[in-house]
Coordinates of C-alpha atoms in Angstrom, one line a residue:
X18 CA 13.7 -14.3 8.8
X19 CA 16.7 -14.1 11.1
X20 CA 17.0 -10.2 11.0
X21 CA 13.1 -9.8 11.5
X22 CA 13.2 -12.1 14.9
X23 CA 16.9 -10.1 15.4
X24 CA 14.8 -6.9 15.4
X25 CA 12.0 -8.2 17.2
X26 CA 14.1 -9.3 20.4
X27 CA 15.9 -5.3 20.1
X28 CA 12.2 -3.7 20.3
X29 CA 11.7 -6.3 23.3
X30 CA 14.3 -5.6 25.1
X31 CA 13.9 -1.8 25.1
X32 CA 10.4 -2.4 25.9
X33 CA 11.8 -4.8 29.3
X34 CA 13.6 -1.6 30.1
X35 CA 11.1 0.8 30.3
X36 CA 9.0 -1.3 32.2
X37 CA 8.6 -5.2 33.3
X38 CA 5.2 -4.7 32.3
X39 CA 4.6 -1.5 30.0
X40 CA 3.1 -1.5 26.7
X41 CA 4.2 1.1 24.1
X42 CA 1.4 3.1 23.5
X43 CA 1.1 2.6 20.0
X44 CA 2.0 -0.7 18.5
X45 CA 3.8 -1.4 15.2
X46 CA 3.0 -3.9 12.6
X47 CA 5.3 -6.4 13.2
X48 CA 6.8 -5.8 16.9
X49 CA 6.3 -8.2 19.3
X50 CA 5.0 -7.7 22.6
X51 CA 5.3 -10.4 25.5
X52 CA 2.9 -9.9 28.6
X53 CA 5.4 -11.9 31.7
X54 CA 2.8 -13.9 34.1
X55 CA 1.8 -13.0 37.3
X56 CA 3.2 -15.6 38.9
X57 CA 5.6 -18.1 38.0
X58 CA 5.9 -18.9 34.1
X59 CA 4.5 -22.3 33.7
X60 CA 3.7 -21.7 29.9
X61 CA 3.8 -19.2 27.1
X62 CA 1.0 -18.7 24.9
X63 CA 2.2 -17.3 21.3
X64 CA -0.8 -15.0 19.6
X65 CA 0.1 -14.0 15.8
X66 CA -2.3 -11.3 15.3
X67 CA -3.2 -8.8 12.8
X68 CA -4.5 -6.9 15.5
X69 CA -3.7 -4.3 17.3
X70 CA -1.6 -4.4 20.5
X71 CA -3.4 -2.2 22.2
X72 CA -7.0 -3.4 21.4
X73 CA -5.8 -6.7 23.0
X74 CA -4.1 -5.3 25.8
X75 CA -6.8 -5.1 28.4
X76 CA -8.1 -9.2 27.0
X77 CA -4.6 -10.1 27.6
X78 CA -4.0 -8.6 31.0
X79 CA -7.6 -9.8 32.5
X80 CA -6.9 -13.5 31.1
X81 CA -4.1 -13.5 33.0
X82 CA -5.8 -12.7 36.2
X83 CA -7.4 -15.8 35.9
X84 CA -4.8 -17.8 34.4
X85 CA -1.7 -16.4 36.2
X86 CA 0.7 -18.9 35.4
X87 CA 0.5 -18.1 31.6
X88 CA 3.1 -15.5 29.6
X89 CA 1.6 -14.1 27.0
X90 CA 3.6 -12.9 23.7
X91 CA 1.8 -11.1 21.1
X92 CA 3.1 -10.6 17.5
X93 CA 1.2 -8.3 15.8
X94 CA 1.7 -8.4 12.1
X95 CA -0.5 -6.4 9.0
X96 CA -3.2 -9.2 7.5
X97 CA -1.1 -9.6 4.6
X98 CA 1.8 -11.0 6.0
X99 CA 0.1 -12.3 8.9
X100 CA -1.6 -14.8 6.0
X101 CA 1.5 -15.2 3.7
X102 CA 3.8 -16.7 7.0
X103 CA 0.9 -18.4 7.8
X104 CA 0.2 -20.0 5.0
X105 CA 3.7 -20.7 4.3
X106 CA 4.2 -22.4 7.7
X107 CA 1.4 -24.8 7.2
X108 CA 3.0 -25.7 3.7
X109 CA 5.8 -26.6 5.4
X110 CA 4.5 -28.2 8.3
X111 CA 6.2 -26.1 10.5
X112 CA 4.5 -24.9 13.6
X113 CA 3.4 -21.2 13.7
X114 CA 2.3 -19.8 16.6
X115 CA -0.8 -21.2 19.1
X116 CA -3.1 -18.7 17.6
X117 CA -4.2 -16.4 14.9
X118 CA -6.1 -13.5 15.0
X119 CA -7.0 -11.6 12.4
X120 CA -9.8 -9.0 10.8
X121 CA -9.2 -10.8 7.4
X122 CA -11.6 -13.3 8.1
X123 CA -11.2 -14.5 4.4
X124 CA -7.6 -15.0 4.7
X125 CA -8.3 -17.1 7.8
X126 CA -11.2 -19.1 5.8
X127 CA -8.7 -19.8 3.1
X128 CA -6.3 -21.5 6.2
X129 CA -8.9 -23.5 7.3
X130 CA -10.1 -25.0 4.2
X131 CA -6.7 -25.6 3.1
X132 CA -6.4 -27.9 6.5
X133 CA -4.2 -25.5 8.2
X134 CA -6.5 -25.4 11.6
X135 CA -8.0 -27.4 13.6
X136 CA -11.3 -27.5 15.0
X137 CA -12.4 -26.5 18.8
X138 CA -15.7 -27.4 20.9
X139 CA -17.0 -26.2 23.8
X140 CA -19.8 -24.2 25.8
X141 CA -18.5 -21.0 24.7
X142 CA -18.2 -21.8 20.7
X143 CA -21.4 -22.9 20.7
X144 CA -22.7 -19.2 22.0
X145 CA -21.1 -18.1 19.0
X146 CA -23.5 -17.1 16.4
X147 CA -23.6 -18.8 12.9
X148 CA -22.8 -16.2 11.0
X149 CA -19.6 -16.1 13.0
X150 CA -18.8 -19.8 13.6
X151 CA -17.0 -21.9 10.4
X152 CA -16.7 -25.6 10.9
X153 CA -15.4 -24.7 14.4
X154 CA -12.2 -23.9 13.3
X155 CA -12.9 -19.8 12.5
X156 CA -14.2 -18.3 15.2
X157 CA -15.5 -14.6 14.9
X158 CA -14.9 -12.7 18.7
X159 CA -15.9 -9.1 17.8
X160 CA -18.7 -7.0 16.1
X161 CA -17.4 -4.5 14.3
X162 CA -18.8 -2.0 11.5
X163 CA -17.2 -0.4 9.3
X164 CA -17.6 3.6 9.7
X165 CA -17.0 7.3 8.2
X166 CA -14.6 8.7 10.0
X167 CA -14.5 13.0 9.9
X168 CA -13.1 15.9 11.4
X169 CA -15.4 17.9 13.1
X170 CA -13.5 20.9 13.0
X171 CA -12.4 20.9 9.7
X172 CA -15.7 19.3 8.1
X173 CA -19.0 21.7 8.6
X174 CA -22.3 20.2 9.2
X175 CA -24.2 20.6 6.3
X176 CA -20.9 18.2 4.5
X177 CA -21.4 15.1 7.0
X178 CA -21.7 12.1 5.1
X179 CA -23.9 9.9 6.5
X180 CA -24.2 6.9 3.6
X181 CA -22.3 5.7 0.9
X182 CA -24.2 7.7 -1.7
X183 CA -23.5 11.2 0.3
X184 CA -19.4 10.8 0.0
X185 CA -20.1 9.9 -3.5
X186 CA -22.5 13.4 -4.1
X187 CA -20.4 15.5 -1.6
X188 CA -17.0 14.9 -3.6
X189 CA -18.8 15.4 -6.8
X190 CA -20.1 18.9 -5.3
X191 CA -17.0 20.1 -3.5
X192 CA -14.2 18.5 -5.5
X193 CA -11.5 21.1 -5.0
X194 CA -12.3 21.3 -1.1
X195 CA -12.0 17.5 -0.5
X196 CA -9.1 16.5 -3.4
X197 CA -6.8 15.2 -1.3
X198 CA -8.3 15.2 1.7
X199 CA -10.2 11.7 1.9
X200 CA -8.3 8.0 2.7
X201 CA -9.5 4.8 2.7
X202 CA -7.2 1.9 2.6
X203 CA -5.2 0.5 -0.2
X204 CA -6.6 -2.7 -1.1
X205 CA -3.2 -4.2 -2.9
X206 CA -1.4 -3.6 0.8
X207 CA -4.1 -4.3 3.6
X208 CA -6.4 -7.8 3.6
X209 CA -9.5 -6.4 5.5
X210 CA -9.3 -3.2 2.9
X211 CA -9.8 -5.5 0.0
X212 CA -12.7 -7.9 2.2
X213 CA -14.5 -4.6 3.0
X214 CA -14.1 -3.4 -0.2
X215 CA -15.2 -6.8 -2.1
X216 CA -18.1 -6.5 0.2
X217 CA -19.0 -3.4 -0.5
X218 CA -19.1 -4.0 -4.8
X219 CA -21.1 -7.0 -3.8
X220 CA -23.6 -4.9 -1.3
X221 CA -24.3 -2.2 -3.5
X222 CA -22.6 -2.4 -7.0
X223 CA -23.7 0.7 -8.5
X224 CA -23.3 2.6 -5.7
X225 CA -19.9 1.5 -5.1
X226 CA -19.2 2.5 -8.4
X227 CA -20.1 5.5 -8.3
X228 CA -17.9 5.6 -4.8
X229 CA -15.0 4.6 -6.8
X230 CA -15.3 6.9 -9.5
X231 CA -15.3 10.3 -7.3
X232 CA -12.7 8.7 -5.3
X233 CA -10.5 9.2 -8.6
X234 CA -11.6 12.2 -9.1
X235 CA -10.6 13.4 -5.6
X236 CA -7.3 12.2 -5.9
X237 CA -8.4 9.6 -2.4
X238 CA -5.6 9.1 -0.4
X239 CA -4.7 4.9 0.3
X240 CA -2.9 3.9 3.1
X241 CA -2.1 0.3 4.1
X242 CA -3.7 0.2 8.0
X243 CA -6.1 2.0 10.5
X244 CA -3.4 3.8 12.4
X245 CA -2.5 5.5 9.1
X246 CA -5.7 7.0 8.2
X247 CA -6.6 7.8 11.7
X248 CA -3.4 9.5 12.1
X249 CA -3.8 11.5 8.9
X250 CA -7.1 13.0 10.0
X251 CA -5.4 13.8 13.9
X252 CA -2.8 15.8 12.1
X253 CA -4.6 17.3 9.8
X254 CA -4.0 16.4 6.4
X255 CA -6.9 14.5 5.5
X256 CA -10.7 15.8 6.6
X257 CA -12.7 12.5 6.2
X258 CA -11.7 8.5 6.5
X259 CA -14.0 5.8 4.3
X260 CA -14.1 1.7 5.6
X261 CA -12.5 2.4 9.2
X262 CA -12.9 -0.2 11.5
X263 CA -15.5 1.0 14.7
X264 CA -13.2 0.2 17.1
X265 CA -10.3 1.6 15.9
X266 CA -12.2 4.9 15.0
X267 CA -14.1 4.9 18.6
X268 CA -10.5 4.7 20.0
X269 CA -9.1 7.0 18.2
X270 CA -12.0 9.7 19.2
X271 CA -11.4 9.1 22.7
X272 CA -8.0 10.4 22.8
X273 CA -9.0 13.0 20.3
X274 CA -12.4 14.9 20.4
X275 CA -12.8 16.0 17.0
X276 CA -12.6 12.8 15.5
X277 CA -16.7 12.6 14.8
X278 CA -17.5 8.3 14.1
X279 CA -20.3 8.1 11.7
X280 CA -22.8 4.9 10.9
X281 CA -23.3 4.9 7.3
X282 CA -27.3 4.6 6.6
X283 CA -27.8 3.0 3.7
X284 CA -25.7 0.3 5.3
X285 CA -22.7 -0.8 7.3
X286 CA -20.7 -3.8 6.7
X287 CA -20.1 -5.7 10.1
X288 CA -16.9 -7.3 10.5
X289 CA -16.5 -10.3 13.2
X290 CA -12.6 -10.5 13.7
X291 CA -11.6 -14.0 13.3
X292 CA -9.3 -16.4 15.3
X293 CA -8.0 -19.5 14.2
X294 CA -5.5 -22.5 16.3
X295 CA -3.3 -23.9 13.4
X296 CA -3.0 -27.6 13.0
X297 CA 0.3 -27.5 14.7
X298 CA 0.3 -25.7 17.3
X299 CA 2.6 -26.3 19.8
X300 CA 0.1 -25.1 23.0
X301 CA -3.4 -26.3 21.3
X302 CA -4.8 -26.8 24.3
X303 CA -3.6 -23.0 26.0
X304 CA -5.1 -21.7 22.9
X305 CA -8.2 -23.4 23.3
X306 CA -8.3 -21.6 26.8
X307 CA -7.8 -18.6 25.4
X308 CA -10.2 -18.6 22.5
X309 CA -13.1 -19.8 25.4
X310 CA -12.1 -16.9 27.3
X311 CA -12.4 -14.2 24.0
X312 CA -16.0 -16.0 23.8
X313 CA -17.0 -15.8 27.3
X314 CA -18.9 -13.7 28.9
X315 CA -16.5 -12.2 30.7
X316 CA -14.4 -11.6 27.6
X317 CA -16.8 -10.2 26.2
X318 CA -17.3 -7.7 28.1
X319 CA -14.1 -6.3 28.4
X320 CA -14.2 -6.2 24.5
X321 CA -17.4 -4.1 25.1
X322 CA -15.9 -1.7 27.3
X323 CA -12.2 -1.6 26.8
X324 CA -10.8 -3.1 23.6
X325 CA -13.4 -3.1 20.8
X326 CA -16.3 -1.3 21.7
X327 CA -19.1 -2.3 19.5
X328 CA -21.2 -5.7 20.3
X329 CA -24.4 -7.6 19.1
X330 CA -27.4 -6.7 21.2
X331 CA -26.1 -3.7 22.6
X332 CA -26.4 0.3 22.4
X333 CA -23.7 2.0 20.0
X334 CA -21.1 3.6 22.5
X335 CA -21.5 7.5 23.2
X336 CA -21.6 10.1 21.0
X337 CA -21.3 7.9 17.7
X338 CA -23.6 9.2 15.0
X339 CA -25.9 6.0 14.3
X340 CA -29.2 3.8 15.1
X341 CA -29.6 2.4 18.3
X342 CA -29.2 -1.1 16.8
X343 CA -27.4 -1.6 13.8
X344 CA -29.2 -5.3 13.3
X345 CA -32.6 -3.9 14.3
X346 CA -32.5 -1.2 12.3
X347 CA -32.1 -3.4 9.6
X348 CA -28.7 -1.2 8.5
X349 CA -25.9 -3.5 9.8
X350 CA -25.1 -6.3 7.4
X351 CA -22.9 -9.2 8.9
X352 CA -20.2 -10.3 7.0
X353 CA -20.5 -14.2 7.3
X354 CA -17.6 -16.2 8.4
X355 CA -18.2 -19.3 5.9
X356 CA -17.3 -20.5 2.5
X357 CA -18.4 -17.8 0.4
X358 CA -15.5 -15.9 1.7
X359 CA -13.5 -17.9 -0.4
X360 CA -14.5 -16.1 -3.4
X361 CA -12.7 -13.4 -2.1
X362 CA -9.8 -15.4 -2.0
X363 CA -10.0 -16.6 -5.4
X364 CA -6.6 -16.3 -7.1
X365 CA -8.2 -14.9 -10.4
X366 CA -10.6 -13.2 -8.5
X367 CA -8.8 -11.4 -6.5
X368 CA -6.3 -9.9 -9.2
X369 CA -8.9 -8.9 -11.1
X370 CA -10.9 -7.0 -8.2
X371 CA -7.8 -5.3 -7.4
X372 CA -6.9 -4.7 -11.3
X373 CA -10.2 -2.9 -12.1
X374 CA -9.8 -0.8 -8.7
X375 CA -6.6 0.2 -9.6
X376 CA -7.3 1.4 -13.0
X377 CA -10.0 4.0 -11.4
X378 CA -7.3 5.8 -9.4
X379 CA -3.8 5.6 -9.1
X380 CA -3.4 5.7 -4.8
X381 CA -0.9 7.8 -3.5
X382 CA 2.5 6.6 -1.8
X383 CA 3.1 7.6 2.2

């Protein structure tokens, strides 16, 4: 633990020197970022986030312009061992940060019912919807579905996938053109790969099956996080990404323009990425402040046009390949933030979802 806050205060302090306020421009799971106030630091409020740095940036840097007196410092850990320090620290009653954010809303269910948070009313949670509100202690902030990723210029029209059922029928049809050339993540290492996948099997069991099955076949290629995948297709060594988070892939193919983002249309899981204030933390009332302004209006927006992307209610963003509406169109299935995620998080359940996907394929190492 001493060597991991050792190496965070290292990255820190070479960030300081670049600039007071520069960001890098891609974060690393586990690096910690501090935003310094505008004005004079009156208080510091410490987000642990499975979430990347740079999807928070422009929420971070526009609460501040109305709370100028706050530092922000950002941790930015993968879900798994955002969940396992959590966890820990609430075992041991020691405070852990003033927030949590995370895309493994299950993980963050699994806190809460173990009486690791505490609840949180106001006039923005109650705009929240219900399938994104849990006993006002998980709060979902973001819509986002999970998308086919491709490379345009390595993938030709006519193989596209546009559902679950095409990768499935495409791999079996061009097996030696794709082997090695698709990634998803690896549901033993990454928490929202093994939600999305869970909710996927329970969505359309045979037809995930089927998924599965060519995966092993085409020798898939697993990798623990977004950047990963996304990076893999950039350089290119893989053609086609399965389960990507929208807003990571949308990113993505605005800095490069033959990353193609596809809806699937059969349907698309929607992911509402959850934040949490643990029972003891030490600024509950800053992280109240904080989670209002995520929920706001204003907030919102900014998600909308700078950090996430997708929302409820509006237009998909330009040039992604899907319906107009994802809930109107009846494709976009909501993953509800409530106790049936705990199923997920079932001890037995869990290792035996994981032992049955692993038998299928053995995933390949970075």
């Amino acid at each position: 633990m001493i060597a991991r806050y050792a190496l965070r205060s290292v990255l820190l302090l070479g960030a300081s020197l670049l600039a007071a306020r520069a960001l890098p421009a891609f974060a690393l799971e586990g690096e910690q970022t501090v935003f310094p106030a505008i004005a004079t630091e009156q208080v510091r409020l410490v987000i642990n986030g499975a979430t990347d740095v740079d999807a928070m940036k422009p929420l971070i840097l526009d609460f501040q312009q109305i709370a100028p007196e706050v530092s922000v410092e950002f941790n930015d850990y993968v879900t798994n061992d955002l969940f396992r320090e959590a966890e820990n620290a609430c075992l041991s009653r020691t405070p852990y940060g003033d927030l949590l954010l995370s895309s493994s809303v299950d993980q963050l269910v699994k806190l809460a019912n173990d009486g690791c948070a505490q609840d949180h009313r106001s006039p923005e949670t109650e705009r929240v919807a219900d399938w994104a509100n849990w006993r006002d202690e998980v709060f979902g902030f973001t819509f986002e579905p999970a998308v086919i990723v491709y490379d345009g210029k390595r993938v030709p029209p006519e193989d596209v996938p546009r559902s679950h059922v095409e990768i499935a029928e495409l791999l079996r049809a061009k097996p030696d053109v794709y082997r090695n050339r698709i990634g998803t993540y690896d549901v033993r290492a990454s928490g929202i790969g093994y939600l999305l996948a869970f909710h996927d099997a329970l969505q359309a069991p045979t037809t995930y099956g089927r998924l599965l099955e060519s995966f092993s076949r085409a020798d898939v290629v697993t990798r623990c996080c977004n950047s990963e995948v996304l990076g893999e297709i950039a350089n290119g060594r893989l053609r086609i990404a399965y389960n990507v988070l929208g807003s990571y892939a949308y990113a993505a193919s605005r800095r490069n323009a033959d990353l193609r983002v596809v809806i699937p249309r059969d349907y698309a899981l929607i992911l509402s990425r959850g934040a949490l204030i643990p029972e003891l933390a030490p600024n509950p009332d800053l992280a109240k402040r904080f989670l209002d302004y995520l929920l706001s209006q204003r907030g919102q927006k900014v998600a909308r046009e700078k950090a996430f992307f997708f929302s409820e209610g509006t237009p998909l963003p330009p040039d992604v390949d899907g319906p107009m509406s994802l809930i109107e169109s009846g494709i976009g299935r909501p993953i509800r933030i409530g106790p049936a995620l705990l199923a997920a998080q079932d001890q037995a359940t869990r290792d035996r979802f994981i032992a049955n996907w692993s038998s299928l394929f053995s995933p390949n190492k970075p």
